Amino acid sequence: MPRTKAPSTPARTILRAPRSARRPEREHAAPDGTAMLRRWARHWLRTCREVPSRASRLLDRTERSPEKRIHDFRRLMKAWRSLLKLAPAALAGEARALRGEIKLLRQNFGEARDATVVAKTLEEVLPGRVNAAEASPPAAPVPREELAAVRATLDQLSAEMERWSVASEGGGFLLAAFKRTYRKARRRARHDVTEMGLKRLHAWRTAVIDLGYQLSFFKPADPAKLEPQEGAAERLRSHLGTVVDLDMAREHLSDAVPAKRREGAEREIARSIVKRRRKAARIADSLLDERPKTMCAHLAEGLASRGPRRIRFV
């Protein structure tokens, strides 16, 4: 009997559902703003606690000149002081006491710093007309006993901060404190910079220093906006600092410049002071143009959406 071919089975038609229908796309949840602010609060405390060990390492870097080590140490102390001004109300008293200790640490190296700055400033303003060796002899190595005392103080302050806690803080204290810093710098800039007395100018410079280091700390929250502002704050601080340094250097002209050239040197320093003040005024207009409420609203958005990262201050 001839073998008959089995009827072929009709192929099944498989209707594939659209990808969106088969597997709904996952919705990426927005970061929890409250949790992110708590991360920033913990990061603030961790950063403050790390400063003493960083400062000790700076003092141990013998490959650097004494002038460079002193300069870096003093800058790190300023950054530490500026960060401590962000402390929550529960730690305000402890932070204030700590800032007083930090001020004393900086003052330990103030005399060596001033001598170096005078020589450098005079040489920049009066190139070739300053006896730098007489204006500022090379800085001697910091005595071992003095370094030991500084390290002991750093260890003590570090131990005190180990008892601090921000577990009950939501992170809003950072925004409130930064708003105070920004408002203070903006308020002090209302006076005419070209006519501002040295005492008032120095106080404004202190506020600008605090603002610059705090902008550096918050920069990862909104780099596109805060990084240019950090740079502007650093330039403003530099110009204001040069005005103070020029005035201090003017008092040392008798030791650094011969008498017959002293009158011309004083005129040159006066012109440089006016020039720096004008530059500072222009930078302040752009840096501090935004209202504190608006500035902090932008910062709040950044802190709620982006996490912190470590920043090098020196």
Coordinates of C-alpha atoms in Angstrom, one line a residue, residues 75-270:
R75 CA 44.7 77.9 54.3
L76 CA 43.5 74.5 55.7
M77 CA 42.7 76.1 59.0
K78 CA 40.7 78.8 57.2
A79 CA 38.7 76.1 55.3
W80 CA 38.1 74.2 58.6
R81 CA 36.9 77.3 60.3
S82 CA 34.6 78.1 57.4
L83 CA 33.0 74.6 57.4
L84 CA 32.5 74.8 61.2
K85 CA 30.3 77.9 60.6
L86 CA 27.9 75.5 58.9
A87 CA 27.3 73.6 62.2
P88 CA 23.7 72.9 63.4
A89 CA 22.3 74.8 66.3
A90 CA 22.9 71.8 68.6
L91 CA 26.6 72.0 68.0
A92 CA 26.9 75.8 67.7
G93 CA 28.6 76.3 71.0
E94 CA 31.1 73.5 70.5
A95 CA 31.9 74.8 66.9
R96 CA 32.4 78.3 68.2
A97 CA 34.9 77.1 70.8
L98 CA 36.7 75.1 68.1
R99 CA 37.0 78.1 65.8
G100 CA 38.7 80.0 68.6
E101 CA 41.3 77.2 69.0
I102 CA 41.8 77.2 65.2
K103 CA 42.4 80.9 65.2
L104 CA 45.2 80.4 67.8
L105 CA 46.7 77.7 65.6
R106 CA 46.8 80.1 62.7
Q107 CA 48.3 82.9 64.7
N108 CA 51.2 80.7 65.8
F109 CA 52.5 81.0 62.2
G110 CA 51.3 84.6 61.6
E111 CA 54.6 86.3 62.0
A112 CA 56.4 84.1 59.6
R113 CA 53.6 84.4 57.1
D114 CA 53.6 88.2 57.3
A115 CA 57.3 88.5 56.7
T116 CA 57.1 86.4 53.6
V117 CA 54.1 88.2 52.2
V118 CA 55.7 91.6 52.7
A119 CA 58.7 90.7 50.6
K120 CA 56.6 89.0 47.9
T121 CA 54.2 91.9 47.6
L122 CA 56.9 94.5 47.4
E123 CA 58.7 92.5 44.7
E124 CA 55.6 92.2 42.6
V125 CA 54.7 95.9 42.9
L126 CA 58.3 97.2 42.7
P127 CA 60.2 94.6 40.6
G128 CA 64.0 95.0 40.9
R129 CA 63.7 97.8 43.4
V130 CA 63.3 95.8 46.6
N131 CA 66.0 94.1 48.7
A132 CA 64.1 90.9 49.4
A133 CA 66.7 89.6 51.7
E134 CA 66.4 92.6 54.0
A135 CA 62.6 92.7 53.7
S136 CA 62.1 89.1 54.5
P137 CA 65.0 86.7 55.3
P138 CA 64.3 83.0 54.5
A139 CA 61.9 81.4 57.0
A140 CA 63.5 79.2 59.5
P141 CA 62.2 75.7 60.0
V142 CA 59.4 75.6 62.6
P143 CA 60.9 74.4 65.9
R144 CA 60.1 70.8 66.8
E145 CA 58.6 71.8 70.1
E146 CA 56.2 74.1 68.4
L147 CA 55.2 71.5 65.9
A148 CA 54.6 69.0 68.7
A149 CA 52.3 71.5 70.5
V150 CA 50.3 72.1 67.3
R151 CA 49.9 68.4 66.8
A152 CA 48.8 67.9 70.4
T153 CA 46.1 70.6 69.9
L154 CA 45.0 69.0 66.7
D155 CA 44.6 65.6 68.4
Q156 CA 42.6 67.3 71.2
L157 CA 40.2 69.0 68.7
S158 CA 39.9 65.8 66.8
A159 CA 38.9 63.9 69.9
E160 CA 36.3 66.5 70.8
M161 CA 34.7 66.2 67.3
E162 CA 34.5 62.4 67.7
R163 CA 31.7 63.0 70.2
W164 CA 29.7 65.1 67.8
S165 CA 26.7 63.6 66.1
V166 CA 24.3 64.7 63.4
A167 CA 22.1 61.6 63.6
S168 CA 19.0 63.7 64.5
E169 CA 19.7 66.4 61.8
G170 CA 18.0 66.4 58.5
G171 CA 20.6 68.5 56.7
G172 CA 18.6 71.7 56.5
F173 CA 21.1 73.3 58.9
L174 CA 23.6 73.4 56.0
L175 CA 21.3 75.5 53.9
A176 CA 20.4 77.9 56.7
A177 CA 24.1 78.5 57.6
F178 CA 25.1 79.0 54.0
K179 CA 22.4 81.5 53.6
R180 CA 23.8 83.5 56.5
T181 CA 27.3 83.4 55.0
Y182 CA 26.1 84.5 51.6
R183 CA 23.9 87.3 53.1
K184 CA 26.8 88.6 55.2
A185 CA 29.1 88.8 52.3
R186 CA 26.5 90.5 50.2
R187 CA 25.6 93.0 52.9
R188 CA 29.2 94.0 53.5
A189 CA 29.7 94.5 49.7
R190 CA 27.1 97.3 49.7
H191 CA 29.7 99.8 50.8
D192 CA 31.9 101.4 48.1
V193 CA 34.9 99.1 47.8
T194 CA 37.1 101.9 46.5
E195 CA 36.5 103.9 49.7
M196 CA 36.1 101.1 52.2
G197 CA 38.4 101.4 55.3
L198 CA 40.9 98.6 55.9
K199 CA 39.0 97.3 59.0
R200 CA 35.8 97.0 57.1
L201 CA 37.5 95.6 54.0
H202 CA 39.3 93.0 56.2
A203 CA 35.9 91.9 57.7
W204 CA 34.4 91.6 54.2
R205 CA 37.4 89.5 53.1
T206 CA 36.7 87.1 56.0
A207 CA 33.1 86.7 54.9
V208 CA 34.3 86.1 51.3
I209 CA 36.8 83.5 52.5
D210 CA 34.0 81.7 54.3
L211 CA 31.8 81.9 51.2
G212 CA 34.5 80.5 48.9
Y213 CA 35.3 77.5 51.0
Q214 CA 31.6 76.7 51.6
L215 CA 31.0 77.0 47.8
S216 CA 33.9 74.5 47.4
F217 CA 32.2 72.1 49.8
F218 CA 28.8 72.3 48.1
K219 CA 30.2 72.3 44.5
P220 CA 29.4 68.7 43.7
A221 CA 25.7 69.5 44.2
D222 CA 25.7 71.8 41.1
P223 CA 29.1 72.0 39.5
A224 CA 27.9 74.0 36.5
K225 CA 26.7 76.9 38.7
L226 CA 28.9 76.6 41.8
E227 CA 32.3 76.0 40.3
P228 CA 32.4 79.4 38.5
Q229 CA 31.1 81.1 41.7
E230 CA 33.9 79.4 43.7
G231 CA 36.4 80.7 41.2
A232 CA 35.0 84.2 41.5
A233 CA 35.1 84.1 45.3
E234 CA 38.7 83.0 45.2
R235 CA 39.7 85.9 42.8
L236 CA 37.8 88.3 45.0
R237 CA 39.5 87.0 48.1
S238 CA 42.9 87.4 46.4
H239 CA 42.3 91.0 45.4
L240 CA 41.1 91.9 48.8
G241 CA 44.0 90.1 50.4
T242 CA 46.4 91.9 48.2
V243 CA 45.0 95.3 49.2
V244 CA 45.6 94.3 52.9
D245 CA 49.1 93.0 52.1
L246 CA 50.0 96.2 50.1
D247 CA 49.0 98.4 53.0
M248 CA 51.1 96.2 55.3
A249 CA 54.0 96.3 52.9
R250 CA 53.9 100.1 52.7
E251 CA 54.9 100.2 56.3
H252 CA 58.1 98.3 55.5
L253 CA 59.3 100.6 52.7
S254 CA 61.9 102.2 54.9
D255 CA 63.7 98.8 55.3
A256 CA 63.2 97.6 51.7
V257 CA 63.5 100.7 49.4
P258 CA 66.2 103.4 49.5
A259 CA 65.1 106.8 50.7
K260 CA 65.4 108.5 47.3
R261 CA 63.1 105.9 45.7
R262 CA 60.6 105.7 48.5
E263 CA 58.2 108.4 47.3
G264 CA 57.9 106.8 43.9
A265 CA 57.4 103.4 45.6
E266 CA 54.5 104.8 47.7
R267 CA 52.8 106.2 44.6
E268 CA 53.1 102.8 42.9
I269 CA 51.7 101.0 45.9
A270 CA 48.8 103.5 46.1

